[in-house]
Amino acid sequence: MLRQYAFTAALLGTSTVTGTYWSGWHGRGNPWQWPGPYPSAGGWWLEQSQDVLSTLYNTYWNGTYWVEDPSILQWAAAVVNTFVIDTQRTFTTAISQYNGNFRGSQVNAQQLQADIRKYYSDIETFYTSGEDVNQIFDAAYDDAQWVVLEWLEAIKFINQYDAYSKSSFGQQDIAEFAHRAHIFYNIVQDQFNTSLCEGGLTWNPALAPYKNAITNELFVSSSIGMYLYFPGDNNSDPYPSTTYSNRTLPPLPYLAPHDPLLLNNAKEEWAWFKSHNFTNAQGLIVDGFHISDGQTTCDQRNEMVYTYNQGVMLSGLRGLWEATGDTSYLQDGYSLINTVINATGWNAHGYGQAGQWAGLGRNGIMEDYCDAPANCSQDNLIFKGAYFEHFDLFCEPLPTQTPLVKGLTHLADRNLANSHSQNCRSYAPWIQHNAYAALNTRNTTSDIIGEWWGASYVNRTQTPAPKYTHPKPLGSVDIANKPWLLSQPPWRCDGQGDCESYVGKVLIGERRRRSRKRQASEQVRTVETQAQGLSVVRAATNSVLNRRAYADVVGGGGR
């Protein structure tokens, strides 16, 4: 356990603050910009990644699937698996960059190799037995794309690990992983529709049209991911599993690697998204647009702001640069990141200002609106993790020597690679600040990370804190945390698809979650909250590990 540290009102300009979050901070710099006690210790952060991942598995993994009550949502299970996969990519980076050895740390290459093989076996099991692909196949368009990204990341991991180890580890699985990505991308690849709002994808074909941010951000990221990493697939079976019952689909068409259609989808989608006013006055991405009856334009904007909407586009923008060499995509990414960092209060001018709600958090720590009042839905419990997943993918070093896709991937010149590394290194204290705050929400009985990371800064538990609740933006409807609104206008059923059944399942799941929550003494700690903790801790780990990679690509060297 971290020792407690107390500070006086005179030092902080406010009431006395105590708690494990402050352990090791001795008054240097601004407290809301403190990256924790080990900002340069890659070994320490690796140990935290190992520990958080181990706790995730020991608590929630039953050998096949993630177990909790109520059951994890299927799209969230795909996201959790993605975090696990990319943690293996981080372990591979640690081995290849440092041979897994860090001074003053228990981490070593042999241990990381063992972790990689253990968790990869579980990833294979989840693919074959755990993932409920039938349910996701019939769900909303955003759900399908989380699955696409999940198995593309698995392919990336295999290729990264084998390039380092000069082995064929996992190669036998690539065709199967690619086929699942292909099946689920096929659901959305032709859904960009200009008849409403001049373009974009609707969220859910079972509900009235809603052009929401997350579905369209995912279309950029999934399309460019398929273009860059998909190895091709000639398996014509269009069904997600042998048990899928509605067998009326035509054969799945062959999709070649690096098909120009995939790149065009990503470019067209981003151009549409950027030109259709998805950001509020602060620059934060709002949730989406409804179309009024009798209209074809997106004329009703939902002003609700969620953390994951700010990040999923980032991996897509990074991929668009890799495919085209157009640096405007990177510049758009830096702008989105800086907007979010500012919206957490990180750049506040004083302690009092830092503690005020800044649009997406306070005290430099990312929050969703539901965190402090402890009324997050099951969906929302993984949003911050999705943000840091895609943030981390954006900030991987730019390739300057060996293209990821021979003949297609653009290579950065050294000035651009250096500029990218400078930008991403400047974010490291903020990432570590958030990761350390998340780690300090662990309880003493289970070691599970809580939902409200900011609680550790203000010396609160995960119990509801009305004092820190902030009103939602004017003109917002919090559909992620109030799913019963799906049965009301403007999300009303419009006769398309099995709307009543879909809404009914959502409401049953939410009632079960809230019933369990009423019996708890604090916010529910779940597989989702632990997984999103893994995501931010992994990002903090990479913020240190990438220093070597940044130095290598720009010719610096050194740790």
Coordinates of C-alpha atoms in Angstrom, one line a residue:
M1 CA 0.0 0.0 0.0
L2 CA 1.1 3.6 -0.7
R3 CA 1.6 5.5 2.5
Q4 CA -0.7 8.5 3.2
Y5 CA 0.5 12.0 2.9
A6 CA -1.3 15.1 4.3
F7 CA -1.1 18.7 3.1
T8 CA -2.2 21.8 4.8
A9 CA -4.8 24.3 3.6
A10 CA -2.0 26.9 3.3
L11 CA -0.1 24.8 0.9
L12 CA -3.0 23.9 -1.4
G13 CA -5.1 27.0 -1.0
T14 CA -8.1 24.9 0.0
S15 CA -9.1 22.5 2.8
T16 CA -6.7 19.8 4.0
V17 CA -6.2 17.0 1.5
T18 CA -5.1 13.6 2.5
G19 CA -5.0 10.2 0.8
T20 CA -2.8 7.7 -1.0
Y21 CA -2.9 9.8 -4.2
W22 CA -0.6 12.4 -2.6
S23 CA 2.0 9.9 -1.4
G24 CA 5.4 11.1 -2.7
W25 CA 4.3 14.5 -3.8
H26 CA 6.4 17.1 -1.9
G27 CA 5.1 20.4 -3.1
R28 CA 7.0 20.6 -6.4
G29 CA 5.0 22.0 -9.3
N30 CA 1.2 22.0 -9.5
P31 CA -0.6 19.1 -7.7
W32 CA -3.1 18.7 -10.5
Q33 CA -0.3 18.1 -12.9
W34 CA 1.6 15.5 -10.9
P35 CA 2.4 12.4 -12.9
G36 CA 2.8 10.2 -9.8
P37 CA 6.0 9.1 -8.0
Y38 CA 7.6 7.2 -10.9
P39 CA 7.2 9.2 -14.1
S40 CA 10.3 7.8 -15.8
A41 CA 10.2 4.3 -14.4
G42 CA 9.2 2.0 -17.2
G43 CA 9.7 -1.1 -15.0
W44 CA 7.3 0.3 -12.4
W45 CA 4.6 1.0 -14.9
L46 CA 5.1 -2.4 -16.5
E47 CA 4.6 -4.0 -13.1
Q48 CA 1.4 -2.0 -12.7
S49 CA 0.2 -3.3 -16.1
Q50 CA 1.0 -6.8 -15.1
D51 CA -0.8 -6.5 -11.8
V52 CA -3.9 -4.8 -13.2
L53 CA -4.2 -7.5 -15.9
S54 CA -3.6 -10.3 -13.4
T55 CA -6.4 -9.0 -11.2
L56 CA -8.7 -8.6 -14.1
Y57 CA -8.2 -12.3 -15.0
N58 CA -8.2 -13.6 -11.4
T59 CA -11.4 -11.9 -10.6
Y60 CA -13.5 -12.1 -13.8
W61 CA -12.2 -14.7 -16.2
N62 CA -13.7 -18.2 -15.9
G63 CA -11.5 -19.8 -18.5
T64 CA -13.7 -19.0 -21.4
Y65 CA -15.5 -15.7 -20.8
W66 CA -15.8 -12.6 -18.6
V67 CA -18.2 -13.3 -15.7
E68 CA -20.1 -10.8 -13.6
D69 CA -23.6 -10.0 -12.7
P70 CA -25.3 -8.6 -14.7
S71 CA -23.5 -10.1 -17.7
I72 CA -21.0 -8.0 -19.6
L73 CA -22.4 -6.4 -22.7
Q74 CA -21.1 -8.1 -25.8
W75 CA -19.6 -5.0 -27.4
A76 CA -17.8 -4.2 -24.1
A77 CA -16.5 -7.8 -24.0
A78 CA -14.9 -7.1 -27.4
V79 CA -13.3 -3.9 -26.1
V80 CA -12.0 -5.7 -23.0
N81 CA -10.4 -8.3 -25.2
T82 CA -8.9 -5.6 -27.3
F83 CA -7.2 -4.1 -24.2
V84 CA -5.8 -7.5 -23.3
I85 CA -4.5 -8.0 -26.8
D86 CA -2.8 -4.6 -26.9
T87 CA -1.3 -5.2 -23.4
Q88 CA 0.5 -8.1 -25.1
R89 CA 1.8 -5.6 -27.7
T90 CA 3.1 -3.5 -24.8
F91 CA 4.9 -6.5 -23.3
T92 CA 6.4 -7.2 -26.7
T93 CA 7.6 -3.6 -27.0
A94 CA 9.2 -3.9 -23.6
I95 CA 11.1 -7.1 -24.5
S96 CA 12.3 -5.8 -27.9
Q97 CA 13.2 -2.3 -26.7
Y98 CA 14.8 -3.2 -23.3
N99 CA 15.0 -7.0 -23.4
G100 CA 12.5 -6.8 -20.6
N101 CA 15.1 -5.7 -18.0
F102 CA 14.7 -2.5 -15.9
R103 CA 16.9 -1.5 -13.1
G104 CA 15.1 -1.6 -9.7
S105 CA 12.3 -3.6 -11.1
Q106 CA 11.2 -7.3 -10.9
V107 CA 10.2 -7.3 -14.6
N108 CA 12.3 -9.5 -16.9
A109 CA 12.1 -10.8 -20.4
Q110 CA 11.3 -14.4 -19.3
Q111 CA 8.4 -13.3 -17.2
L112 CA 7.0 -11.1 -20.0
Q113 CA 7.3 -14.0 -22.5
A114 CA 5.4 -16.3 -20.1
D115 CA 2.7 -13.6 -19.8
I116 CA 2.4 -13.2 -23.5
R117 CA 1.9 -16.9 -24.1
K118 CA -0.5 -17.4 -21.2
Y119 CA -2.8 -14.5 -22.2
Y120 CA -2.6 -15.3 -25.9
S121 CA -4.0 -18.7 -25.1
D122 CA -6.9 -17.0 -23.4
I123 CA -7.4 -14.7 -26.4
E124 CA -7.7 -17.8 -28.6
T125 CA -10.2 -19.3 -26.2
F126 CA -12.3 -16.1 -26.3
Y127 CA -12.3 -16.3 -30.1
T128 CA -13.4 -19.9 -30.3
S129 CA -15.7 -20.2 -27.3
G130 CA -16.3 -16.9 -25.4
E131 CA -17.4 -14.2 -27.8
D132 CA -21.1 -14.1 -28.5
V133 CA -20.8 -13.3 -32.2
N134 CA -24.5 -14.1 -32.9
Q135 CA -25.7 -11.4 -30.6
I136 CA -23.3 -8.7 -31.8
F137 CA -24.0 -9.6 -35.5
D138 CA -27.6 -8.5 -35.0
A139 CA -26.8 -5.4 -32.9
A140 CA -26.1 -1.8 -33.8
Y141 CA -23.5 -0.7 -36.3
D142 CA -21.1 0.6 -33.7
D143 CA -21.1 -2.8 -31.9
A144 CA -20.0 -4.6 -35.1
Q145 CA -17.0 -2.3 -35.6
W146 CA -15.6 -2.9 -32.1
V147 CA -15.3 -6.5 -33.2
V148 CA -13.5 -5.5 -36.4
L149 CA -10.9 -3.5 -34.4
E150 CA -10.6 -6.3 -31.8
W151 CA -9.3 -8.9 -34.3
L152 CA -7.3 -6.4 -36.3
E153 CA -5.4 -5.7 -33.1
A154 CA -4.8 -9.4 -32.6
I155 CA -3.3 -9.7 -36.1
K156 CA -1.1 -6.7 -35.4
F157 CA 0.1 -8.3 -32.2
I158 CA 1.0 -11.6 -33.9
N159 CA 2.9 -9.8 -36.6
Q160 CA 4.7 -7.6 -34.1
Y161 CA 5.7 -10.4 -31.8
D162 CA 6.8 -12.7 -34.7
A163 CA 8.9 -9.9 -36.2
Y164 CA 10.7 -9.5 -32.9
S165 CA 11.0 -13.2 -32.0
K166 CA 11.6 -14.4 -35.6
S167 CA 9.0 -17.1 -35.0
S168 CA 5.6 -18.1 -36.4
F169 CA 3.8 -17.8 -33.1
G170 CA 0.0 -17.3 -33.7
Q171 CA 0.3 -17.3 -37.5
Q172 CA -2.1 -20.2 -37.7
D173 CA -4.8 -18.0 -36.3
I174 CA -4.5 -15.0 -38.6
A175 CA -6.8 -16.3 -41.3
E176 CA -9.6 -17.0 -38.7
F177 CA -9.1 -13.6 -37.0
A178 CA -9.2 -11.9 -40.4
H179 CA -12.4 -13.7 -41.4
R180 CA -14.2 -12.5 -38.3
A181 CA -13.1 -8.9 -38.9
H182 CA -14.3 -9.3 -42.5
I183 CA -17.7 -10.6 -41.5
F184 CA -18.3 -7.7 -39.2
Y185 CA -16.9 -5.1 -41.4
N186 CA -19.2 -6.3 -44.2
I187 CA -22.1 -5.3 -42.0
V188 CA -21.2 -1.6 -42.3
Q189 CA -19.0 -1.2 -45.3
D190 CA -21.8 0.0 -47.6
Q191 CA -23.9 1.9 -44.9
F192 CA -22.5 5.4 -45.6
N193 CA -25.7 7.0 -46.9
T194 CA -26.0 10.4 -48.3
S195 CA -29.9 10.5 -48.3
L196 CA -29.9 11.8 -44.8
C197 CA -27.5 14.5 -43.5
E198 CA -25.4 14.2 -46.7
G199 CA -23.6 11.1 -45.5
G200 CA -22.5 9.1 -42.5
L201 CA -23.8 6.0 -40.8
T202 CA -26.9 5.7 -38.7
W203 CA -26.4 4.2 -35.2
N204 CA -28.9 1.4 -35.1
P205 CA -31.2 0.2 -37.9
A206 CA -33.8 -0.9 -35.4
L207 CA -34.4 2.7 -34.2
A208 CA -35.2 6.0 -35.8
P209 CA -32.2 7.5 -37.7
Y210 CA -29.5 8.9 -35.5
K211 CA -26.2 9.8 -36.9
N212 CA -24.0 9.5 -33.9
A213 CA -20.4 10.3 -33.3
I214 CA -19.2 6.9 -32.1
T215 CA -20.5 4.9 -35.1
N216 CA -19.0 7.3 -37.6
E217 CA -15.7 7.6 -35.7
L218 CA -15.5 3.8 -35.6
F219 CA -16.1 3.7 -39.4
V220 CA -13.0 5.8 -39.9
S221 CA -10.9 3.7 -37.6
S222 CA -12.3 0.3 -38.8
S223 CA -12.0 1.2 -42.5
I224 CA -8.4 2.4 -42.3
G225 CA -7.5 -0.4 -40.0
M226 CA -8.8 -2.9 -42.6
Y227 CA -6.9 -1.1 -45.3
L228 CA -3.6 -1.2 -43.4
Y229 CA -3.7 -4.5 -41.5
F230 CA -6.3 -6.9 -43.1
P231 CA -4.4 -9.7 -44.9
G232 CA -7.3 -10.6 -47.3
D233 CA -10.0 -13.3 -46.9
N234 CA -11.5 -15.6 -49.5
N235 CA -13.7 -17.5 -47.0
S236 CA -17.2 -16.9 -48.4
D237 CA -19.2 -17.9 -45.3
P238 CA -21.1 -14.8 -44.3
Y239 CA -22.3 -16.0 -40.9
P240 CA -20.7 -15.3 -37.6
S241 CA -21.0 -18.9 -36.4
T242 CA -22.4 -22.3 -37.3
T243 CA -25.3 -21.7 -34.8
Y244 CA -26.5 -18.5 -36.5
S245 CA -30.1 -19.3 -37.5
N246 CA -31.2 -16.6 -40.0
R247 CA -29.5 -18.1 -43.0
T248 CA -30.6 -15.8 -45.9
L249 CA -27.4 -14.0 -46.6
P250 CA -25.5 -14.1 -49.9
P251 CA -21.9 -15.4 -49.9
L252 CA -19.4 -13.1 -48.4
P253 CA -17.5 -11.5 -51.3
Y254 CA -13.7 -11.8 -51.5
L255 CA -11.9 -8.9 -50.0
A256 CA -8.2 -8.3 -51.0
P257 CA -5.6 -6.8 -48.7
H258 CA -5.3 -3.0 -49.1
D259 CA -8.5 -2.7 -51.2
P260 CA -8.8 1.0 -52.2
L261 CA -12.4 0.9 -51.2
L262 CA -11.4 0.7 -47.6
L263 CA -9.2 3.7 -47.8
N264 CA -11.9 5.6 -49.7
N265 CA -14.4 4.8 -47.0
A266 CA -12.1 6.2 -44.3
K267 CA -11.3 9.4 -46.2
E268 CA -15.0 10.0 -47.2
E269 CA -16.2 9.4 -43.6
W270 CA -13.7 11.7 -42.0
A271 CA -14.3 14.5 -44.5
W272 CA -18.1 14.2 -43.8
F273 CA -17.6 14.1 -40.0
K274 CA -15.3 17.1 -40.0
S275 CA -17.6 19.2 -42.1
H276 CA -20.8 18.4 -40.1
N277 CA -20.4 20.4 -36.9
F278 CA -19.8 17.5 -34.4
T279 CA -17.9 19.8 -32.0
N280 CA -19.3 22.2 -29.4
A281 CA -17.9 25.6 -28.6
Q282 CA -15.2 24.1 -26.5
G283 CA -14.1 21.8 -29.3
L284 CA -15.4 18.6 -27.6
I285 CA -17.2 16.1 -29.8
V286 CA -20.9 15.9 -29.1
D287 CA -22.9 12.6 -29.3
G288 CA -24.8 13.0 -32.6
F289 CA -27.7 14.3 -34.7
H290 CA -31.3 13.4 -35.2
I291 CA -33.3 14.2 -38.3
S292 CA -36.7 15.9 -37.8
D293 CA -39.7 14.4 -39.5
G294 CA -39.9 15.5 -43.1
Q295 CA -36.2 16.7 -43.1
T296 CA -33.1 15.2 -44.7
T297 CA -30.5 17.3 -42.9
C298 CA -29.1 16.7 -39.5
D299 CA -31.0 19.5 -37.7
Q300 CA -31.3 18.3 -34.1
R301 CA -27.9 18.0 -32.3
N302 CA -27.6 16.1 -29.1
E303 CA -25.1 18.1 -27.0
M304 CA -24.2 15.3 -24.7
V305 CA -20.4 14.8 -24.3
Y306 CA -18.8 11.4 -23.5
T307 CA -15.2 10.6 -23.1
Y308 CA -15.0 7.8 -25.7
N309 CA -16.3 10.1 -28.4
Q310 CA -13.2 12.2 -28.0
G311 CA -10.8 9.4 -28.7
V312 CA -11.9 6.7 -31.1
M313 CA -11.2 8.9 -34.1
L314 CA -7.6 9.2 -33.1
S315 CA -6.5 5.8 -34.3
G316 CA -8.3 6.5 -37.6
L317 CA -6.5 9.8 -38.1
R318 CA -3.2 8.1 -37.4
G319 CA -4.0 5.4 -40.0
L320 CA -5.1 7.9 -42.6
W321 CA -1.7 9.6 -42.3
E322 CA 0.0 6.2 -42.7
A323 CA -2.0 5.5 -45.9
T324 CA -1.7 8.9 -47.5
G325 CA 1.1 10.9 -46.0
D326 CA -1.2 13.9 -45.5
T327 CA 0.0 15.5 -42.3
S328 CA -3.3 17.3 -41.8
Y329 CA -4.7 14.1 -40.3
L330 CA -2.0 14.2 -37.6
Q331 CA -2.6 17.9 -36.9
D332 CA -6.3 17.2 -36.5
G333 CA -5.4 14.5 -34.0
Y334 CA -3.1 16.8 -31.9
S335 CA -5.9 19.4 -31.9
L336 CA -8.4 16.8 -30.5
I337 CA -6.0 15.6 -27.8
N338 CA -5.2 19.2 -26.7
T339 CA -8.9 20.0 -26.5
V340 CA -9.5 17.0 -24.2
I341 CA -6.4 17.7 -22.0
N342 CA -7.6 21.3 -21.5
A343 CA -11.1 20.0 -20.7
T344 CA -9.8 18.1 -17.7
G345 CA -8.5 21.2 -16.0
W346 CA -4.8 20.2 -16.6
N347 CA -3.8 23.7 -17.8
A348 CA -5.6 25.6 -15.0
H349 CA -3.9 28.7 -13.5
G350 CA -4.6 27.9 -9.9
Y351 CA -5.7 25.2 -7.5
G352 CA -9.3 26.5 -7.2
Q353 CA -9.7 26.7 -11.0
A354 CA -8.2 23.2 -11.5
G355 CA -10.8 21.8 -9.1
Q356 CA -13.7 23.2 -11.2
W357 CA -15.5 21.2 -13.9
A358 CA -13.7 22.0 -17.1
G359 CA -15.9 20.1 -19.6
L360 CA -14.6 16.6 -19.3
G361 CA -13.1 16.4 -15.8
R362 CA -11.3 18.4 -13.2
N363 CA -7.9 18.4 -11.4
G364 CA -6.3 17.1 -14.7
I365 CA -8.3 13.9 -14.4
M366 CA -10.7 12.7 -17.1
E367 CA -14.3 12.1 -16.0
D368 CA -17.6 11.3 -17.5
Y369 CA -20.6 13.2 -16.2
C370 CA -21.9 10.1 -14.5
D371 CA -18.7 9.4 -12.5
A372 CA -19.1 11.6 -9.4
P373 CA -22.9 10.9 -8.9
A374 CA -22.2 7.2 -9.4
N375 CA -25.1 6.7 -11.9
C376 CA -23.2 5.4 -14.9
S377 CA -24.9 2.7 -17.0
Q378 CA -23.1 -0.5 -17.8
D379 CA -22.2 0.9 -21.2
N380 CA -20.5 4.0 -19.7
L381 CA -18.2 2.0 -17.4
I382 CA -15.6 1.4 -20.2
F383 CA -15.8 4.7 -22.0
K384 CA -12.6 6.2 -20.6
G385 CA -10.7 3.0 -21.4
A386 CA -11.8 3.3 -25.1
Y387 CA -10.4 6.8 -25.1
F388 CA -7.0 5.8 -23.9
E389 CA -6.8 2.8 -26.2
H390 CA -7.2 5.0 -29.3
F391 CA -5.1 7.8 -27.8
D392 CA -2.3 5.3 -27.3
L393 CA -2.5 3.9 -30.9
F394 CA -2.3 7.5 -32.2
C395 CA 0.9 8.1 -30.3
E396 CA 2.9 5.1 -31.4
P397 CA 6.1 6.3 -33.1
L398 CA 5.8 7.1 -36.8
P399 CA 7.5 4.6 -39.1
T400 CA 10.6 6.1 -40.9
Q401 CA 12.4 2.9 -42.1
T402 CA 10.3 -0.2 -42.6
P403 CA 6.7 0.4 -43.8
L404 CA 4.0 -1.6 -42.0
V405 CA 2.4 -2.3 -45.4
K406 CA 5.1 -2.6 -48.0
G407 CA 4.6 -0.2 -50.9
L408 CA 1.5 1.4 -49.3
T409 CA 2.3 2.8 -45.8
H410 CA 3.7 6.3 -45.9
L411 CA 7.0 6.8 -44.1
A412 CA 7.6 9.9 -42.0
D413 CA 10.7 12.0 -42.6
R414 CA 12.8 12.5 -39.5
N415 CA 11.5 16.0 -38.9
L416 CA 7.9 14.8 -38.9
A417 CA 8.8 11.8 -36.7
N418 CA 10.6 14.1 -34.3
S419 CA 7.6 16.5 -34.2
H420 CA 5.2 13.6 -33.5
S421 CA 7.4 12.3 -30.7
Q422 CA 7.7 15.7 -29.1
N423 CA 3.9 16.1 -29.1
C424 CA 3.3 12.7 -27.7
R425 CA 6.0 13.0 -25.1
S426 CA 4.5 16.2 -23.9
Y427 CA 1.3 14.3 -23.1
A428 CA 3.1 11.8 -20.9
P429 CA 2.6 13.6 -17.6
W430 CA -1.1 13.9 -18.2
I431 CA -1.5 10.2 -19.1
Q432 CA 0.5 9.2 -16.0
H433 CA -1.5 11.6 -13.8
N434 CA -4.7 9.8 -14.9
A435 CA -3.2 6.3 -14.6
Y436 CA -2.0 7.0 -11.1
A437 CA -5.3 8.4 -10.1
A438 CA -7.0 5.3 -11.5
L439 CA -4.7 3.0 -9.6
N440 CA -5.5 4.9 -6.4
T441 CA -9.2 4.0 -6.7
R442 CA -8.4 0.3 -6.0
N443 CA -10.2 -1.0 -2.9
T444 CA -8.4 -3.0 -0.2
T445 CA -10.4 -6.2 -0.5
S446 CA -10.4 -6.9 -4.2
D447 CA -7.9 -4.5 -5.8
I448 CA -10.4 -3.6 -8.4
I449 CA -10.2 -0.1 -10.0
G450 CA -13.2 2.1 -9.6
E451 CA -15.1 4.1 -12.2
W452 CA -14.5 7.7 -10.8
W453 CA -10.7 8.2 -11.1
G454 CA -11.0 11.7 -9.8
A455 CA -12.2 10.5 -6.4
S456 CA -8.6 9.7 -5.3
Y457 CA -7.5 13.3 -5.8
V458 CA -10.3 14.8 -3.6
N459 CA -9.9 12.1 -1.0
R460 CA -13.2 10.4 -1.5
T461 CA -14.3 6.8 -1.9
Q462 CA -16.4 5.6 -4.9
T463 CA -19.6 6.5 -3.1
P464 CA -21.9 9.0 -4.8
A465 CA -20.7 12.5 -4.4
P466 CA -23.5 15.1 -5.2
K467 CA -21.1 17.9 -4.3
Y468 CA -19.0 17.1 -7.4
T469 CA -21.9 16.4 -9.8
H470 CA -21.9 18.8 -12.7
P471 CA -25.0 19.6 -14.8
K472 CA -25.0 18.2 -18.3
P473 CA -24.7 20.5 -21.3
L474 CA -27.8 22.4 -22.3
G475 CA -29.5 20.5 -25.1
S476 CA -28.1 17.2 -24.1
V477 CA -29.8 13.8 -23.7
D478 CA -27.8 11.3 -21.8
I479 CA -28.8 8.2 -23.8
A480 CA -25.8 6.2 -22.7
N481 CA -26.8 6.4 -19.0
K482 CA -30.6 6.6 -19.5
P483 CA -31.4 3.8 -21.9
W484 CA -35.1 3.9 -21.2
L485 CA -35.2 7.0 -23.4
L486 CA -34.8 4.6 -26.4
S487 CA -38.5 3.9 -26.1
Q488 CA -39.4 7.6 -26.5
P489 CA -39.1 10.2 -29.3
P490 CA -36.8 10.9 -31.1
W491 CA -35.4 7.3 -30.6
R492 CA -38.9 5.8 -31.1
C493 CA -39.3 2.6 -33.0
D494 CA -40.1 3.4 -36.6
G495 CA -41.0 -0.1 -37.8
Q496 CA -37.5 -1.0 -39.0
G497 CA -36.0 -4.1 -37.5
D498 CA -36.9 -5.7 -34.2
C499 CA -37.0 -2.4 -32.3
E500 CA -39.3 -3.4 -29.4
S501 CA -37.2 -6.5 -28.7
Y502 CA -34.0 -4.5 -28.8
V503 CA -35.3 -1.8 -26.4
G504 CA -36.7 -4.4 -24.1
K505 CA -33.3 -6.2 -23.7
V506 CA -31.6 -2.9 -23.0
L507 CA -34.1 -2.0 -20.3
I508 CA -34.0 -5.5 -18.6
G509 CA -30.2 -5.3 -18.4
E510 CA -30.3 -1.8 -16.9
R511 CA -32.9 -2.7 -14.3
R512 CA -30.7 -5.7 -13.2
R513 CA -27.7 -3.4 -13.0
R514 CA -29.5 -0.8 -10.9
S515 CA -31.0 -3.4 -8.6
R516 CA -27.5 -4.7 -7.9
K517 CA -26.1 -1.2 -7.4
R518 CA -28.8 -0.3 -4.8
Q519 CA -27.5 -3.2 -2.7
A520 CA -23.9 -1.9 -2.9
S521 CA -22.3 0.6 -0.5
E522 CA -20.3 2.2 -3.3
Q523 CA -20.1 2.4 -7.1
V524 CA -20.2 -1.1 -8.6
R525 CA -16.6 -2.3 -9.4
T526 CA -16.8 -4.4 -12.5
V527 CA -14.8 -6.1 -15.3
E528 CA -15.4 -2.9 -17.3
T529 CA -13.9 -0.5 -14.6
Q530 CA -10.9 -2.8 -14.1
A531 CA -10.4 -3.1 -17.9
Q532 CA -10.5 0.6 -18.5
G533 CA -8.0 1.0 -15.7
L534 CA -5.8 -1.4 -17.6
S535 CA -6.2 0.8 -20.7
V536 CA -4.9 3.9 -19.0
V537 CA -2.1 2.1 -17.1
R538 CA -1.0 0.5 -20.4
A539 CA -1.0 4.0 -22.0
A540 CA 1.2 5.3 -19.1
T541 CA 3.5 2.3 -19.6
N542 CA 3.9 3.1 -23.3
S543 CA 4.5 6.7 -22.5
V544 CA 7.8 5.6 -21.0
L545 CA 8.6 2.6 -23.3
N546 CA 8.1 4.7 -26.4
R547 CA 10.9 7.0 -25.4
R548 CA 13.4 4.5 -26.7
A549 CA 11.4 4.0 -29.9
Y550 CA 11.1 7.8 -30.4
A551 CA 14.8 8.1 -30.0
D552 CA 15.5 5.3 -32.4
V553 CA 13.3 6.8 -35.2
V554 CA 14.8 10.3 -34.9
G555 CA 18.3 9.2 -34.4
G556 CA 18.8 9.9 -30.7
G557 CA 19.1 6.6 -28.9
G558 CA 19.2 6.2 -25.2
R559 CA 16.6 5.5 -22.6

